[in-house]
GROMACS .gro file of C-alpha atoms in nm:
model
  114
    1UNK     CA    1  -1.187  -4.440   1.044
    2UNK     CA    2  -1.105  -4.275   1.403
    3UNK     CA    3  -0.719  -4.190   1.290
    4UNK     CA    4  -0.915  -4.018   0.945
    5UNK     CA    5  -1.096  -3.830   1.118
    6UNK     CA    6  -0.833  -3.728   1.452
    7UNK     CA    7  -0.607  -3.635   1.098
    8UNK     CA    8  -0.898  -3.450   0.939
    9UNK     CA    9  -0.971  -3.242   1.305
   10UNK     CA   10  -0.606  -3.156   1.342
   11UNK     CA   11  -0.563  -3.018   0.993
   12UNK     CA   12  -0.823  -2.812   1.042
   13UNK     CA   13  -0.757  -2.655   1.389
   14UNK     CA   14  -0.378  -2.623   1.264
   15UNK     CA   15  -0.531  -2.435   0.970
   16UNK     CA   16  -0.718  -2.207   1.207
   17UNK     CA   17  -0.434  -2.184   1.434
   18UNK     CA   18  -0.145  -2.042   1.228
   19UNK     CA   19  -0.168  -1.712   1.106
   20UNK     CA   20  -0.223  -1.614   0.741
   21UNK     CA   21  -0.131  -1.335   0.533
   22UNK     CA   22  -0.423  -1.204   0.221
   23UNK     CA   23  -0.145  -0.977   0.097
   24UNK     CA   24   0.166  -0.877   0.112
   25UNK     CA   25   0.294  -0.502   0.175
   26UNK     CA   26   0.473  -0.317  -0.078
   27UNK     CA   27   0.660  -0.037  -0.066
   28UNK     CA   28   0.779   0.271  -0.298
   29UNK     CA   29   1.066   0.547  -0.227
   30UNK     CA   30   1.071   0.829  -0.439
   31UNK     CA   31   1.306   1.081  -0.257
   32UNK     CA   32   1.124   1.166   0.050
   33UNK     CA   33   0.802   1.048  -0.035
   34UNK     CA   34   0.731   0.649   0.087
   35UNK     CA   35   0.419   0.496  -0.034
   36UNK     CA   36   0.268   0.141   0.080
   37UNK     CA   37  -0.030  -0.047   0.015
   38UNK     CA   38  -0.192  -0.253   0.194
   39UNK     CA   39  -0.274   0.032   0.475
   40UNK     CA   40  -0.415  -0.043   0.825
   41UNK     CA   41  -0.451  -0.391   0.689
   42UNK     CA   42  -0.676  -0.329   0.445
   43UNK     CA   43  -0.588  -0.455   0.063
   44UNK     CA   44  -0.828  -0.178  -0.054
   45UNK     CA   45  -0.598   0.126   0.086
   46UNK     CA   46  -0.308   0.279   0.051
   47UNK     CA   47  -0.101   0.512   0.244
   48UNK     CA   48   0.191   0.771   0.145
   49UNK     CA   49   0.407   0.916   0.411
   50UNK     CA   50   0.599   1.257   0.383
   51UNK     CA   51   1.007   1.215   0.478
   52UNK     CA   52   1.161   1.504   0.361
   53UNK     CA   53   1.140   1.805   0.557
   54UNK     CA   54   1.132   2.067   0.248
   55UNK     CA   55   0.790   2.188   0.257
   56UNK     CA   56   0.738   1.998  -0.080
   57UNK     CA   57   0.429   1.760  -0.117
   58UNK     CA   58   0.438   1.420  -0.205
   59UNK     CA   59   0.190   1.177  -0.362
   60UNK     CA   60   0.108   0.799  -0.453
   61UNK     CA   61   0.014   0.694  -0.765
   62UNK     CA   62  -0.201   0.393  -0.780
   63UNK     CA   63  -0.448   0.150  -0.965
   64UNK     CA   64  -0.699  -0.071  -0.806
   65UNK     CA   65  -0.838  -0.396  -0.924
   66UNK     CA   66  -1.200  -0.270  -0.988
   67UNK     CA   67  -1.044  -0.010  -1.282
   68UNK     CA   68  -0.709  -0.111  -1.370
   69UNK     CA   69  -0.669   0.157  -1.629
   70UNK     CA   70  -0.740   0.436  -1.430
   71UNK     CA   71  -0.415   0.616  -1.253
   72UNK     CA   72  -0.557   0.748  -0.931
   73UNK     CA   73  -0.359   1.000  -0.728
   74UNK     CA   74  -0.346   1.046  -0.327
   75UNK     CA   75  -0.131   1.366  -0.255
   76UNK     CA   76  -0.008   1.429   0.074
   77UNK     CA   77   0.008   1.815   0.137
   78UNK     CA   78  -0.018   1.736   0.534
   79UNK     CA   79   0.390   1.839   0.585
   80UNK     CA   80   0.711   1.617   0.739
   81UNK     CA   81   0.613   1.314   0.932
   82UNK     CA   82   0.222   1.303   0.826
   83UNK     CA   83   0.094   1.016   0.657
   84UNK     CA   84  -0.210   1.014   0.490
   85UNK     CA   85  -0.450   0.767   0.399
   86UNK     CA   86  -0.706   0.657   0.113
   87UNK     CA   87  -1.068   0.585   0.169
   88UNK     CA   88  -1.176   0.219   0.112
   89UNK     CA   89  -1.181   0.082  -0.227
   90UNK     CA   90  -1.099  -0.257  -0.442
   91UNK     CA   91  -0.726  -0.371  -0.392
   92UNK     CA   92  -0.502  -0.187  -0.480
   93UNK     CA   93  -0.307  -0.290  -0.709
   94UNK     CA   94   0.013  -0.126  -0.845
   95UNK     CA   95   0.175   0.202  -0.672
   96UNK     CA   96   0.448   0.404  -0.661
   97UNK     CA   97   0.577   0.681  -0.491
   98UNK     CA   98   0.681   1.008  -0.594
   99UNK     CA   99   0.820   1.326  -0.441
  100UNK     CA  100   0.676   1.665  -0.589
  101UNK     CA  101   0.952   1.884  -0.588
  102UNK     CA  102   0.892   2.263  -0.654
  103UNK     CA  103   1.177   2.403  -0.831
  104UNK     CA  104   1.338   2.067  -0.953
  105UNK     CA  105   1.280   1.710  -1.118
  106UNK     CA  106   1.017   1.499  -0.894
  107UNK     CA  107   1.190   1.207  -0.742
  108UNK     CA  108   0.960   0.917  -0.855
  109UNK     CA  109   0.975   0.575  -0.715
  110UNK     CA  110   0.918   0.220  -0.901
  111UNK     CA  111   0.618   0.096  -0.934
  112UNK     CA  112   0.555  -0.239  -0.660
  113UNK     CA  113   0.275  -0.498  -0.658
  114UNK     CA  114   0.109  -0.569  -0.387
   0.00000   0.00000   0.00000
């Protein structure tokens, strides 16, 4: 009954030991744009990052668990280098990236599961 229970104690402070992961992160490259869920470690945000230094926006396309058939948008108009970041929802999850360019075909990205 001792070894049971030593067995029982150590499973459970191994369990609390070792790291674990809620979700993995994605990513989608449309051209410049590079979009990623989850963001700041949160499975209900997503981020999209501007890589291209042409002045064009990019955006994320995205679905969340709470409405699954509802495309939501987060555009990034903040210029090269800026990354911008959703508010809080329900996971998110499906995305993709996509660069908006002005005077030629966007450069969309697949769409990734988180």
């Amino acid at each position: 009954m001792v070894r049971i229970r030593w067995i029982v104690g150590a499973v459970l402070v191994a369990g609390l030991a070792l790291p674990t992961a809620n979700a993995v992160a994605v990513s989608s490259y449309g051209g410049g744009a590079h979009a990623w869920a989850p963001a700041q470690n949160d499975p209900g945000k997503i981020a999209v990052k501007d890589n291209s230094d042409d002045g064009d926006p990019v955006k994320a396309e995205y679905y969340r668990q709470s409405s699954p058939n509802t495309k939501r948008v987060l555009w990034n108009h903040s210029g090269y280098r800026r990354t911008v970041y959703s508010t809080h929802g329900s996971k998110v999850i499906k995305l993709r990236a996509i660069d908006d360019n002005d005077f030629a075909r966007d450069d969309v990205g697949p769409w990734v599961a988180p």
